[in-house]
Short mmCIF file of C-alpha atoms in Angstrom, two decimals:
data_model
loop_
_atom_site.label_atom_id
_atom_site.label_comp_id
_atom_site.label_asym_id
_atom_site.label_seq_id
_atom_site.Cartn_x
_atom_site.Cartn_y
_atom_site.Cartn_z
CA UNK A 1 165.83 -92.88 -71.51
CA UNK A 2 166.36 -96.42 -72.89
CA UNK A 3 169.69 -96.02 -74.68
CA UNK A 4 172.50 -94.81 -72.43
CA UNK A 5 176.19 -94.40 -73.20
CA UNK A 6 178.44 -95.64 -70.35
CA UNK A 7 182.03 -94.94 -71.03
CA UNK A 8 182.72 -96.20 -74.58
CA UNK A 9 179.71 -98.54 -74.71
CA UNK A 10 176.00 -98.14 -75.39
CA UNK A 11 173.54 -99.91 -72.99
CA UNK A 12 169.89 -100.68 -73.38
CA UNK A 13 167.82 -100.05 -70.22
CA UNK A 14 164.18 -101.19 -70.62
CA UNK A 15 161.34 -102.23 -68.36
CA UNK A 16 158.84 -104.96 -69.20
CA UNK A 17 156.13 -106.59 -67.00
CA UNK A 18 157.59 -105.02 -63.85
CA UNK A 19 161.08 -106.24 -64.65
CA UNK A 20 164.12 -104.25 -65.69
CA UNK A 21 166.54 -105.41 -68.28
CA UNK A 22 169.96 -103.87 -68.92
CA UNK A 23 171.98 -105.12 -71.89
CA UNK A 24 175.09 -104.02 -73.61
CA UNK A 25 174.49 -103.24 -77.32
CA UNK A 26 176.59 -105.33 -79.68
CA UNK A 27 176.61 -102.40 -82.08
CA UNK A 28 178.60 -99.56 -80.54
CA UNK A 29 176.74 -96.69 -82.16
CA UNK A 30 173.60 -94.86 -81.09
CA UNK A 31 171.61 -95.97 -84.11
CA UNK A 32 172.82 -99.61 -83.66
CA UNK A 33 171.79 -99.44 -80.03
CA UNK A 34 168.30 -98.22 -80.98
CA UNK A 35 167.90 -101.11 -83.44
CA UNK A 36 169.08 -103.50 -80.76
CA UNK A 37 166.44 -102.09 -78.37
CA UNK A 38 163.75 -102.65 -80.96
CA UNK A 39 164.91 -106.22 -81.38
CA UNK A 40 164.80 -106.89 -77.68
CA UNK A 41 161.31 -105.42 -77.34
CA UNK A 42 160.09 -107.63 -80.13
CA UNK A 43 161.46 -110.69 -78.43
CA UNK A 44 159.85 -109.66 -75.10
CA UNK A 45 156.54 -109.06 -76.82
CA UNK A 46 156.59 -112.60 -78.21
CA UNK A 47 157.27 -113.97 -74.78
CA UNK A 48 160.86 -114.97 -75.54
CA UNK A 49 163.64 -114.61 -72.93
CA UNK A 50 166.34 -112.12 -73.49
CA UNK A 51 168.48 -113.31 -70.55
CA UNK A 52 171.66 -115.05 -71.31
CA UNK A 53 174.78 -115.91 -69.38
CA UNK A 54 175.79 -112.28 -69.24
CA UNK A 55 175.67 -110.91 -65.74
CA UNK A 56 173.25 -108.02 -65.13
CA UNK A 57 174.97 -104.66 -65.44
CA UNK A 58 175.78 -103.03 -62.14
CA UNK A 59 176.20 -99.29 -62.32
CA UNK A 60 179.08 -97.61 -60.53
CA UNK A 61 178.66 -94.45 -58.56
CA UNK A 62 180.67 -92.53 -61.17
CA UNK A 63 178.29 -93.57 -63.93
CA UNK A 64 175.26 -92.59 -61.86
CA UNK A 65 176.73 -89.29 -60.73
CA UNK A 66 177.66 -88.20 -64.18
CA UNK A 67 174.33 -89.21 -65.59
CA UNK A 68 172.56 -87.25 -62.71
CA UNK A 69 174.74 -84.21 -63.38
CA UNK A 70 173.96 -84.21 -67.12
CA UNK A 71 170.26 -84.83 -66.95
CA UNK A 72 169.12 -83.32 -63.61
CA UNK A 73 171.67 -80.77 -62.44
CA UNK A 74 172.29 -79.03 -65.72
CA UNK A 75 168.56 -78.78 -66.48
CA UNK A 76 167.33 -77.55 -63.12
CA UNK A 77 170.14 -75.63 -61.32
CA UNK A 78 171.59 -72.18 -61.59
CA UNK A 79 175.01 -71.82 -63.18
CA UNK A 80 176.67 -71.16 -59.84
CA UNK A 81 175.00 -74.29 -58.37
CA UNK A 82 176.03 -76.33 -61.36
CA UNK A 83 179.66 -75.23 -60.98
CA UNK A 84 179.62 -76.02 -57.19
CA UNK A 85 178.11 -79.52 -57.79
CA UNK A 86 180.54 -80.30 -60.55
CA UNK A 87 183.48 -79.37 -58.33
CA UNK A 88 182.13 -81.53 -55.43
CA UNK A 89 181.48 -84.57 -57.64
CA UNK A 90 184.81 -84.50 -59.56
CA UNK A 91 186.98 -83.39 -56.70
CA UNK A 92 185.43 -85.12 -53.66
CA UNK A 93 182.76 -87.83 -54.24
CA UNK A 94 183.88 -89.59 -57.40
CA UNK A 95 187.52 -90.10 -56.17
CA UNK A 96 186.17 -91.97 -53.19
CA UNK A 97 182.95 -93.64 -54.32
CA UNK A 98 183.41 -93.66 -58.11
CA UNK A 99 184.40 -97.26 -58.65
CA UNK A 100 181.89 -98.67 -56.13
CA UNK A 101 178.79 -100.22 -57.60
CA UNK A 102 175.79 -98.17 -56.59
CA UNK A 103 174.17 -101.02 -54.74
CA UNK A 104 177.25 -101.55 -52.60
CA UNK A 105 177.16 -97.98 -51.12
CA UNK A 106 175.67 -98.52 -47.63
CA UNK A 107 175.20 -96.51 -44.47
CA UNK A 108 178.40 -98.09 -43.16
CA UNK A 109 180.37 -97.11 -46.29
CA UNK A 110 179.07 -93.50 -45.82
CA UNK A 111 180.02 -93.47 -42.19
CA UNK A 112 183.59 -94.52 -43.15
CA UNK A 113 183.75 -91.65 -45.62
CA UNK A 114 182.64 -89.18 -42.88
CA UNK A 115 185.27 -90.58 -40.50
CA UNK A 116 187.99 -90.15 -43.11
CA UNK A 117 187.04 -86.49 -43.73
CA UNK A 118 186.89 -85.78 -39.92
CA UNK A 119 190.28 -87.38 -39.18
CA UNK A 120 192.33 -86.30 -42.20
CA UNK A 121 190.95 -82.90 -43.33
CA UNK A 122 190.36 -79.51 -41.93
CA UNK A 123 186.81 -79.45 -43.17
CA UNK A 124 184.07 -78.13 -40.92
CA UNK A 125 181.00 -80.30 -40.21
CA UNK A 126 178.90 -78.01 -42.36
CA UNK A 127 181.27 -78.52 -45.30
CA UNK A 128 181.11 -82.29 -44.88
CA UNK A 129 177.26 -82.06 -44.73
CA UNK A 130 177.26 -80.20 -48.03
CA UNK A 131 179.10 -83.15 -49.65
CA UNK A 132 176.75 -85.62 -48.05
CA UNK A 133 173.76 -83.58 -49.35
CA UNK A 134 175.05 -84.00 -52.96
CA UNK A 135 175.79 -87.70 -52.41
CA UNK A 136 172.18 -88.11 -51.11
CA UNK A 137 170.81 -86.42 -54.24
CA UNK A 138 172.69 -88.90 -56.50
CA UNK A 139 171.51 -91.89 -54.54
CA UNK A 140 167.81 -90.69 -54.42
CA UNK A 141 168.00 -90.33 -58.24
CA UNK A 142 169.33 -93.84 -58.59
CA UNK A 143 166.41 -95.01 -56.46
CA UNK A 144 163.98 -93.22 -58.86
CA UNK A 145 165.64 -94.73 -61.80
CA UNK A 146 165.18 -98.24 -60.15
CA UNK A 147 168.95 -98.78 -60.11
CA UNK A 148 168.91 -99.47 -56.40
CA UNK A 149 166.22 -101.08 -54.26
CA UNK A 150 166.81 -99.11 -51.04
CA UNK A 151 168.24 -95.69 -50.15
CA UNK A 152 171.05 -96.00 -47.53
CA UNK A 153 170.53 -93.77 -44.49
CA UNK A 154 172.78 -90.69 -44.39
CA UNK A 155 173.16 -89.03 -41.03
CA UNK A 156 174.39 -85.42 -41.18
CA UNK A 157 176.92 -84.27 -38.64
CA UNK A 158 175.89 -81.99 -35.87
CA UNK A 159 176.79 -78.40 -36.62
CA UNK A 160 177.36 -75.79 -33.86
CA UNK A 161 175.02 -72.83 -34.01
CA UNK A 162 176.35 -70.27 -36.41
CA UNK A 163 177.90 -67.16 -34.80
CA UNK A 164 176.57 -64.07 -36.37
CA UNK A 165 178.55 -60.84 -36.57
CA UNK A 166 177.26 -57.38 -37.15
CA UNK A 167 178.45 -53.79 -36.85
CA UNK A 168 177.02 -51.24 -34.45
CA UNK A 169 176.17 -47.67 -35.68
CA UNK A 170 179.52 -46.29 -34.69
CA UNK A 171 181.39 -49.06 -36.45
CA UNK A 172 179.44 -48.79 -39.67
CA UNK A 173 180.05 -45.03 -39.64
CA UNK A 174 183.82 -45.60 -39.11
CA UNK A 175 183.86 -48.10 -41.96
CA UNK A 176 182.14 -45.67 -44.37
CA UNK A 177 184.59 -42.89 -43.48
CA UNK A 178 187.49 -45.17 -44.44
CA UNK A 179 186.05 -46.30 -47.79
CA UNK A 180 186.12 -44.34 -51.00
CA UNK A 181 184.58 -44.32 -54.42
CA UNK A 182 182.61 -47.37 -55.75
CA UNK A 183 183.64 -49.32 -52.69
CA UNK A 184 182.09 -46.69 -50.35
CA UNK A 185 178.85 -46.67 -52.37
CA UNK A 186 178.59 -50.47 -52.27
CA UNK A 187 179.00 -50.56 -48.57
CA UNK A 188 176.40 -47.89 -48.11
CA UNK A 189 173.94 -49.70 -50.38
CA UNK A 190 174.57 -53.09 -48.58
CA UNK A 191 174.00 -51.53 -45.17
CA UNK A 192 170.84 -49.66 -46.02
CA UNK A 193 169.16 -52.27 -48.25
CA UNK A 194 170.44 -55.65 -46.97
CA UNK A 195 171.29 -56.87 -50.44
CA UNK A 196 173.53 -59.97 -50.91
CA UNK A 197 176.79 -59.21 -52.72
CA UNK A 198 175.59 -61.03 -55.85
CA UNK A 199 172.49 -58.85 -56.00
CA UNK A 200 174.61 -55.74 -55.65
CA UNK A 201 176.83 -56.95 -58.53
CA UNK A 202 173.76 -57.75 -60.66
CA UNK A 203 171.94 -54.44 -59.98
CA UNK A 204 171.10 -52.52 -63.16
CA UNK A 205 169.77 -49.05 -63.75
CA UNK A 206 166.60 -50.46 -65.12
CA UNK A 207 165.92 -51.87 -61.64
CA UNK A 208 165.83 -48.40 -60.13
CA UNK A 209 162.74 -46.17 -59.89
CA UNK A 210 163.86 -42.81 -58.68
CA UNK A 211 160.36 -41.35 -58.73
CA UNK A 212 158.86 -44.10 -56.63
CA UNK A 213 162.11 -44.22 -54.55
CA UNK A 214 162.41 -48.04 -54.82
CA UNK A 215 164.49 -50.78 -56.43
CA UNK A 216 163.42 -54.18 -57.70
CA UNK A 217 165.72 -57.11 -57.27
CA UNK A 218 165.52 -59.29 -60.36
CA UNK A 219 168.91 -60.94 -60.56
CA UNK A 220 172.07 -61.99 -58.89
CA UNK A 221 175.60 -62.36 -60.32
CA UNK A 222 177.58 -65.29 -58.64
CA UNK A 223 180.98 -66.38 -59.87
CA UNK A 224 180.46 -64.48 -63.11
CA UNK A 225 177.10 -66.11 -63.83
CA UNK A 226 173.96 -64.01 -63.92
CA UNK A 227 170.77 -65.71 -62.61
CA UNK A 228 167.67 -65.09 -60.46
CA UNK A 229 168.03 -64.07 -56.79
CA UNK A 230 168.31 -66.79 -54.14
CA UNK A 231 165.10 -68.78 -53.74
CA UNK A 232 163.91 -67.11 -56.98
CA UNK A 233 162.35 -64.35 -54.89
CA UNK A 234 161.96 -61.10 -56.80
CA UNK A 235 161.44 -58.35 -54.22
CA UNK A 236 160.98 -54.59 -53.98
CA UNK A 237 163.07 -52.45 -51.56
CA UNK A 238 162.30 -48.82 -50.65
CA UNK A 239 165.32 -46.48 -50.91
CA UNK A 240 166.64 -44.19 -48.19
CA UNK A 241 167.61 -40.57 -48.86
CA UNK A 242 171.27 -41.48 -48.53
CA UNK A 243 170.94 -44.25 -51.26
CA UNK A 244 168.99 -41.95 -53.61
CA UNK A 245 171.67 -39.27 -53.42
CA UNK A 246 174.40 -41.81 -53.99
CA UNK A 247 172.66 -43.21 -57.04
CA UNK A 248 172.04 -39.71 -58.54
CA UNK A 249 175.85 -39.07 -58.37
CA UNK A 250 176.55 -42.40 -60.02
CA UNK A 251 174.23 -42.09 -63.04
CA UNK A 252 175.86 -43.50 -66.25
CA UNK A 253 175.10 -45.16 -69.48
CA UNK A 254 176.48 -48.55 -68.37
CA UNK A 255 173.98 -51.34 -67.75
CA UNK A 256 175.27 -52.28 -64.32
CA UNK A 257 175.34 -49.75 -61.50
CA UNK A 258 178.69 -51.16 -60.16
CA UNK A 259 181.01 -52.23 -62.91
CA UNK A 260 184.60 -52.74 -64.09
CA UNK A 261 186.19 -53.04 -67.47
CA UNK A 262 183.74 -50.89 -69.29
CA UNK A 263 180.56 -52.41 -67.98
CA UNK A 264 181.27 -55.84 -66.68
CA UNK A 265 179.82 -56.63 -63.16
CA UNK A 266 182.17 -56.32 -60.24
CA UNK A 267 184.08 -59.32 -58.92
CA UNK A 268 183.39 -60.68 -55.34
CA UNK A 269 187.08 -61.62 -54.59
CA UNK A 270 188.36 -58.15 -55.59
CA UNK A 271 185.69 -56.29 -53.62
CA UNK A 272 186.24 -58.51 -50.63
CA UNK A 273 189.96 -57.53 -50.55
CA UNK A 274 188.92 -53.85 -50.66
CA UNK A 275 186.58 -54.45 -47.85
CA UNK A 276 189.39 -56.04 -45.73
CA UNK A 277 191.51 -52.95 -46.49
CA UNK A 278 188.71 -50.60 -45.38
CA UNK A 279 188.35 -52.62 -42.08
CA UNK A 280 192.10 -52.36 -41.47
CA UNK A 281 192.08 -48.56 -42.03
CA UNK A 282 189.12 -48.17 -39.75
CA UNK A 283 190.74 -50.32 -37.05
CA UNK A 284 187.91 -52.89 -37.26
CA UNK A 285 187.92 -56.60 -37.32
CA UNK A 286 187.73 -58.24 -40.76
CA UNK A 287 184.15 -58.70 -41.93
CA UNK A 288 182.60 -60.21 -45.10
CA UNK A 289 179.97 -58.60 -47.23
CA UNK A 290 177.31 -60.74 -45.67
CA UNK A 291 178.07 -59.14 -42.29
CA UNK A 292 176.63 -55.89 -43.84
CA UNK A 293 173.43 -57.72 -44.68
CA UNK A 294 173.30 -59.11 -41.14
CA UNK A 295 173.93 -55.56 -39.85
CA UNK A 296 170.99 -54.27 -41.84
CA UNK A 297 168.68 -56.89 -40.35
CA UNK A 298 170.03 -56.50 -36.74
CA UNK A 299 169.54 -52.67 -36.80
CA UNK A 300 165.95 -53.09 -38.08
CA UNK A 301 165.19 -55.66 -35.41
CA UNK A 302 166.70 -53.55 -32.64
CA UNK A 303 164.50 -50.65 -33.66
CA UNK A 304 161.32 -52.67 -33.28
CA UNK A 305 160.71 -53.48 -37.06
CA UNK A 306 158.41 -56.43 -37.52
CA UNK A 307 160.21 -59.70 -38.19
CA UNK A 308 157.80 -60.22 -41.14
CA UNK A 309 158.84 -56.98 -42.73
CA UNK A 310 162.51 -57.90 -42.29
CA UNK A 311 161.78 -61.27 -43.93
CA UNK A 312 160.39 -59.64 -47.06
CA UNK A 313 163.17 -57.07 -47.24
CA UNK A 314 165.85 -59.84 -47.04
CA UNK A 315 164.05 -62.17 -49.42
CA UNK A 316 163.91 -65.08 -47.13
CA UNK A 317 161.57 -68.02 -47.95
CA UNK A 318 161.41 -69.14 -44.32
CA UNK A 319 160.73 -66.98 -41.25
CA UNK A 320 163.11 -69.20 -39.25
CA UNK A 321 166.02 -67.94 -41.30
CA UNK A 322 165.02 -64.33 -40.50
CA UNK A 323 164.82 -65.09 -36.79
CA UNK A 324 168.46 -66.09 -36.92
CA UNK A 325 169.42 -62.74 -38.32
CA UNK A 326 167.48 -60.53 -36.05
CA UNK A 327 168.96 -59.86 -32.56
CA UNK A 328 167.17 -57.69 -30.03
CA UNK A 329 169.77 -55.53 -28.35
CA UNK A 330 170.71 -55.89 -24.66
CA UNK A 331 168.74 -52.88 -23.59
CA UNK A 332 165.48 -54.43 -25.02
CA UNK A 333 166.27 -57.72 -23.38
CA UNK A 334 166.90 -56.04 -20.04
CA UNK A 335 163.66 -54.11 -20.23
CA UNK A 336 161.79 -57.25 -21.07
CA UNK A 337 163.15 -59.21 -18.12
CA UNK A 338 162.67 -56.39 -15.63
CA UNK A 339 158.94 -56.33 -16.14
CA UNK A 340 158.53 -59.58 -14.20
CA UNK A 341 160.86 -58.61 -11.26
CA UNK A 342 158.86 -56.68 -8.60
CA UNK A 343 161.95 -55.16 -7.17
CA UNK A 344 163.21 -54.05 -10.56
CA UNK A 345 159.90 -52.69 -11.45
CA UNK A 346 159.78 -50.26 -8.39
CA UNK A 347 163.51 -49.93 -8.03
CA UNK A 348 163.57 -46.43 -9.33
CA UNK A 349 160.74 -45.27 -6.97
CA UNK A 350 162.32 -46.95 -3.88
CA UNK A 351 165.66 -45.38 -4.65
CA UNK A 352 164.14 -41.94 -4.92
CA UNK A 353 162.20 -42.36 -1.61
CA UNK A 354 165.37 -43.42 0.23
CA UNK A 355 167.36 -40.53 -1.09
CA UNK A 356 164.68 -38.05 -0.12
CA UNK A 357 164.41 -39.53 3.47
CA UNK A 358 168.15 -39.33 3.88
CA UNK A 359 168.06 -35.64 2.88
CA UNK A 360 165.25 -34.90 5.39
CA UNK A 361 167.18 -36.69 8.25
CA UNK A 362 170.40 -34.86 7.43
CA UNK A 363 168.53 -31.60 7.48
CA UNK A 364 166.83 -32.30 10.87
CA UNK A 365 170.16 -33.29 12.32
CA UNK A 366 171.83 -30.14 11.11
CA UNK A 367 169.12 -27.88 12.60
CA UNK A 368 169.19 -29.77 15.95
CA UNK A 369 173.01 -29.32 16.21
CA UNK A 370 172.75 -25.69 15.41
CA UNK A 371 170.10 -24.99 17.98
CA UNK A 372 172.08 -26.87 20.68
CA UNK A 373 175.11 -24.76 19.95
CA UNK A 374 173.16 -21.57 20.48
#
């Protein structure tokens, strides 16, 4: 792109003989800027200089960020990701870096920003890293556009290993008993399929094959935007008898299986409040919808299901992510560790032998005392 609008002005950005020239257009219209670009190219082709006393234009972070958002983010990201990046840029990064010229943003400047967030906010290291990731994307794009010569180093903060929560079989049964209607059916589906909430919200009747007893996950609804599932992984999930019976009872002419307001997909915030209420009624701790997905994976792992099968069911692109979700239960771990302990291995046999010898000794002692008495 050679003609770019920055604020209220049009700028020409052209390369010639491995040099880059940025000039403000004297005509402040797109057509005038294109004509000025042609004029500059003609001068360069004749070997004439187009450099004058005007200083080279130095882009601010705000200009680069907005250009990156318009040309890269909007063209390549899902609606939910676009919304998230827009919020982070306008609400977090531009207020701090916006007026800085892009070539003045250094590793030291970024470390100062990290220190400010750590000292004056309640943000977790993970949330700060999310901001740094978007900042990194902007700067990398500036490097590709030849607007900076070097990419500053951005060190992410160390994040504590994530603590995963999941329900045991008794807890999930208790939760279902204290849930009703659509909410009950959504919990059952989440527990027995491992779907993300957005995938549950985007599930349509066309995705269900009752004869083959399976569903195909084509889409996800996040913050009201319908798009492809995470990682763009379309997957097929076999259905349990419980889910089949639940779906048969729900058959309707609406497009979405779970809906509000005459066919619109359900809202995450509203459903989360209902989940909290069910937890309270059941006397359980508060959980999120993602805990049900984690419960699904954990129960499969504890029953010896292959981690590769769990990966496909969850729709993960990386086996490492699946490994974080699957937790062998304590009984399996105990059995595993006992196989290398000689005493543990024969503990049951030794105990039985000792008990048997004690019974024999007691019987001999009893008979001896009886005979002596006679």
